[in-house]
CSV table of C-alpha atoms in Angstrom, one decimal:
chain,number,residue,atom,x,y,z
F,21,MET,CA,38.5,-39.1,27.2
F,22,LYS,CA,35.9,-39.7,29.7
F,23,PHE,CA,34.5,-35.9,30.2
F,24,LYS,CA,34.6,-35.4,26.2
F,25,ASN,CA,32.3,-38.6,25.9
F,26,LEU,CA,29.9,-37.6,28.7
F,27,LEU,CA,29.6,-34.0,27.0
F,28,CYS,CA,29.0,-35.4,23.3
F,29,GLY,CA,26.6,-37.7,24.8
F,30,ALA,CA,24.2,-35.3,26.8
F,31,LEU,CA,24.8,-32.9,23.8
F,32,ALA,CA,23.3,-35.5,21.6
F,33,GLY,CA,20.7,-36.3,24.0
F,34,ALA,CA,19.7,-32.6,24.3
F,35,LEU,CA,19.6,-32.4,20.2
F,36,LEU,CA,17.4,-35.8,20.1
F,37,VAL,CA,14.9,-34.1,23.1
F,38,ALA,CA,14.6,-30.7,21.7
F,39,GLN,CA,14.3,-31.1,18.0
F,40,PRO,CA,11.2,-32.6,18.0
F,41,ALA,CA,9.2,-30.3,20.3
F,42,PHE,CA,10.9,-27.5,17.8
F,43,ALA,CA,9.7,-28.9,15.0
F,44,ALA,CA,6.1,-29.7,15.6
F,45,THR,CA,5.8,-26.1,17.5
F,46,ALA,CA,6.9,-24.9,14.3
F,47,SER,CA,4.3,-26.2,11.8
F,48,ASN,CA,1.6,-25.6,14.2
F,49,VAL,CA,2.3,-22.1,14.3
F,50,VAL,CA,1.9,-19.2,12.5
F,51,PRO,CA,3.8,-17.0,13.6
F,52,LYS,CA,3.0,-12.8,14.1
F,53,GLY,CA,3.8,-11.0,11.2
F,54,THR,CA,3.3,-13.4,8.5
F,55,THR,CA,2.1,-12.2,5.4
F,56,ALA,CA,-0.1,-14.5,3.3
F,57,THR,CA,-1.8,-14.4,-0.1
F,58,GLY,CA,-5.2,-15.8,-0.6
F,59,THR,CA,-8.0,-16.4,-3.2
F,60,LEU,CA,-11.7,-14.8,-2.8
F,61,GLU,CA,-14.1,-17.9,-3.2
F,62,GLN,CA,-17.0,-15.2,-4.3
F,63,SER,CA,-17.7,-12.2,-5.8
F,64,LEU,CA,-17.7,-9.0,-4.1
F,65,ASP,CA,-19.4,-6.0,-5.0
F,66,SER,CA,-20.5,-2.8,-3.2
F,67,SER,CA,-23.6,-2.2,-5.1
F,68,LYS,CA,-25.3,-5.8,-3.9
F,69,ALA,CA,-23.4,-6.4,-0.6
F,70,HIS,CA,-24.7,-5.5,3.0
F,71,SER,CA,-22.6,-5.0,6.2
F,72,GLY,CA,-22.5,-8.5,7.7
F,73,ASP,CA,-21.9,-10.3,4.6
F,74,THR,CA,-19.3,-13.1,4.8
F,75,PHE,CA,-17.1,-14.5,2.3
F,76,VAL,CA,-14.0,-16.8,2.6
F,77,LEU,CA,-10.8,-16.2,1.6
F,78,ASP,CA,-8.6,-19.3,0.7
F,79,LEU,CA,-5.1,-19.4,2.1
F,80,GLN,CA,-2.3,-20.3,-0.1
F,81,PRO,CA,1.3,-21.7,1.0
F,82,GLY,CA,4.6,-20.4,-0.6
F,83,TRP,CA,6.8,-22.6,-2.7
F,84,PHE,CA,9.7,-22.1,-0.3
F,85,HIS,CA,7.4,-20.6,3.2
F,86,ASN,CA,4.5,-20.3,4.9
F,87,LYS,CA,4.0,-24.5,4.6
F,88,GLU,CA,1.5,-23.8,7.8
F,89,LEU,CA,-1.0,-22.2,5.4
F,90,LYS,CA,-1.7,-25.1,3.6
F,91,GLY,CA,-5.7,-25.9,3.5
F,92,LEU,CA,-6.3,-23.1,6.4
F,93,LYS,CA,-9.0,-20.7,4.7
F,94,LEU,CA,-9.6,-16.9,6.4
F,95,ASP,CA,-13.5,-16.2,7.3
F,96,GLY,CA,-14.6,-12.7,7.1
F,97,HIS,CA,-17.4,-10.1,7.5
F,98,LEU,CA,-17.9,-7.3,5.6
F,99,GLU,CA,-18.7,-3.3,7.4
F,100,GLY,CA,-18.9,-0.2,6.1
F,101,VAL,CA,-20.9,-1.6,2.8
F,102,GLU,CA,-21.8,1.9,0.8
F,103,PRO,CA,-23.1,1.6,-2.7
F,104,ALA,CA,-21.8,4.4,-5.1
F,105,ALA,CA,-24.4,7.1,-4.6
F,106,LYS,CA,-25.0,10.1,-7.1
F,107,PHE,CA,-23.0,13.7,-7.0
F,108,HIS,CA,-19.9,10.8,-8.1
F,109,LYS,CA,-20.2,9.6,-4.6
F,110,LYS,CA,-17.8,6.1,-4.2
F,111,GLY,CA,-18.7,3.1,-3.1
F,112,ALA,CA,-17.1,1.9,0.3
F,113,MET,CA,-16.6,-1.9,1.5
F,114,ASP,CA,-14.4,-3.3,4.9
F,115,LEU,CA,-13.6,-6.8,4.9
F,116,VAL,CA,-12.9,-8.1,8.3
F,117,PHE,CA,-11.4,-11.5,9.0
F,118,ASP,CA,-13.0,-13.2,12.2
F,119,ASP,CA,-11.5,-17.0,12.0
F,120,LEU,CA,-8.9,-19.2,11.1
F,121,ARG,CA,-10.6,-22.5,9.8
F,122,GLU,CA,-8.7,-25.7,9.7
F,123,PRO,CA,-9.3,-28.5,6.8
F,124,ASN,CA,-10.6,-30.2,9.9
F,125,GLY,CA,-13.5,-27.7,10.4
F,126,THR,CA,-11.7,-26.5,14.0
F,127,THR,CA,-11.8,-22.3,13.8
F,128,ILE,CA,-9.5,-20.3,15.7
F,129,PRO,CA,-10.4,-16.4,16.3
F,130,VAL,CA,-7.5,-14.2,14.6
F,131,ASP,CA,-5.9,-11.3,14.5
F,132,VAL,CA,-5.4,-10.5,10.8
F,133,ARG,CA,-5.1,-7.2,8.5
F,134,LEU,CA,-5.8,-7.1,4.6
F,135,LEU,CA,-2.8,-5.6,2.7
F,136,SER,CA,-3.9,-5.4,-0.4
F,137,ARG,CA,-5.9,-1.8,-1.5
F,138,VAL,CA,-9.7,-2.2,-2.3
F,139,LYS,CA,-10.8,0.7,-3.6
F,140,PRO,CA,-14.0,1.9,-6.0
F,141,GLN,CA,-13.9,1.4,-9.8
F,142,GLY,CA,-13.0,4.8,-11.7
F,143,HIS,CA,-15.1,5.9,-14.4
F,144,THR,CA,-12.4,8.1,-15.4
F,145,LEU,CA,-12.4,7.3,-19.9
F,146,ARG,CA,-16.5,7.2,-19.1
F,147,ASN,CA,-16.3,10.5,-17.9
F,148,ALA,CA,-13.9,12.3,-20.0
F,149,ALA,CA,-15.7,11.0,-22.9
F,150,ILE,CA,-19.4,12.2,-22.0
F,151,ILE,CA,-17.3,15.9,-21.7
F,152,VAL,CA,-15.2,15.8,-24.8
F,153,GLY,CA,-18.7,14.7,-26.6
F,154,GLY,CA,-20.5,17.3,-24.6
F,155,ALA,CA,-17.8,19.8,-26.0
F,156,ILE,CA,-18.2,18.5,-29.5
F,157,VAL,CA,-21.9,18.8,-29.7
F,158,GLY,CA,-22.1,22.0,-28.0
F,159,HIS,CA,-19.3,23.4,-30.6
F,160,HIS,CA,-21.7,21.9,-33.8
F,161,MET,CA,-24.8,23.4,-32.0
F,162,ALA,CA,-23.3,26.9,-31.7
F,163,ALA,CA,-22.2,26.8,-35.2
F,164,LYS,CA,-25.7,26.2,-36.6
F,165,SER,CA,-26.7,29.2,-35.1
F,166,GLY,CA,-24.3,31.5,-35.1
F,167,GLN,CA,-23.1,32.2,-30.9
F,168,LYS,CA,-19.5,31.7,-29.9
F,169,HIS,CA,-17.9,29.3,-27.2
F,170,GLY,CA,-20.1,26.4,-27.7
F,171,ALA,CA,-17.8,24.0,-27.3
F,172,LEU,CA,-17.0,25.5,-24.0
F,173,LYS,CA,-20.9,25.5,-23.1
F,174,GLY,CA,-20.9,22.0,-24.0
F,175,ALA,CA,-18.1,20.9,-22.0
F,176,ALA,CA,-19.6,22.7,-19.0
F,177,VAL,CA,-22.8,21.2,-19.1
F,178,ALA,CA,-21.3,17.3,-19.7
F,179,THR,CA,-19.3,18.1,-16.5
F,180,GLY,CA,-22.5,19.1,-14.7
F,181,VAL,CA,-24.1,15.3,-16.3
F,182,VAL,CA,-20.7,13.7,-14.5
F,183,LEU,CA,-21.0,15.1,-11.6
F,184,MET,CA,-24.6,13.5,-11.1
F,185,MET,CA,-23.8,10.8,-11.8
F,186,PRO,CA,-22.5,8.0,-9.1
F,187,GLY,CA,-19.0,7.1,-8.4
F,188,GLY,CA,-17.5,4.0,-8.7
F,189,ASN,CA,-18.4,0.6,-6.6
F,190,VAL,CA,-16.1,-1.4,-4.6
F,191,VAL,CA,-15.8,-4.6,-7.2
F,192,LEU,CA,-13.8,-7.9,-5.6
F,193,LYS,CA,-14.2,-10.7,-8.4
F,194,ARG,CA,-14.4,-14.6,-7.9
F,195,GLY,CA,-11.0,-15.9,-7.5
F,196,GLU,CA,-9.0,-12.1,-6.7
F,197,LYS,CA,-5.9,-12.5,-4.6
F,198,LEU,CA,-5.7,-10.6,-1.9
F,199,GLU,CA,-2.6,-9.7,0.6
F,200,VAL,CA,-3.2,-10.3,4.2
F,201,LYS,CA,-1.1,-10.1,7.7
F,202,PHE,CA,-1.4,-11.6,10.9
F,203,LEU,CA,-1.0,-9.5,13.8
F,204,GLN,CA,-0.4,-12.4,16.8
F,205,PRO,CA,0.9,-15.5,16.6
F,206,VAL,CA,-1.9,-18.2,15.9
F,207,THR,CA,-1.5,-21.9,17.1
F,208,LEU,CA,-2.8,-24.7,15.0
F,209,GLN,CA,-4.5,-27.5,16.5
């Protein structure tokens, strides 16, 4: 009986000692592999931005997970900013995350990767409308002058115009949600 009481007392003591330490650690660490969603505080546009410009992503805890993210922000900067250019060259922009900012202002360097796809805006409908419009105009002009293949010629000219226009820029609007992944654990202060 003494051994049983001694064993129960030791287990209870170990749980009391271990539990507060575990609880404090769990709530103060963003584990490696954590995925989170955040909201952009400002708009980003490859036609106006420059490499080195900064941005902020407000992290949002989930309903049942990632409670440690409440009030945290990711500070980052842009790299490889390229505006769209003629001959259908599309814009580009890389988002790089530098620090995790706590509500008290403390910043902690982080290794975070963007999971959301950031791609240039497409102009598929605009381009199709220009080509179809060129075919229609070419058809009518050829019909009036008695020539053949006017629609084909008009579409060819319109395709040349489309190819000389710039491609789409990368545009992220203020309030847009982006998903990120923590590649290393972060201990909060």
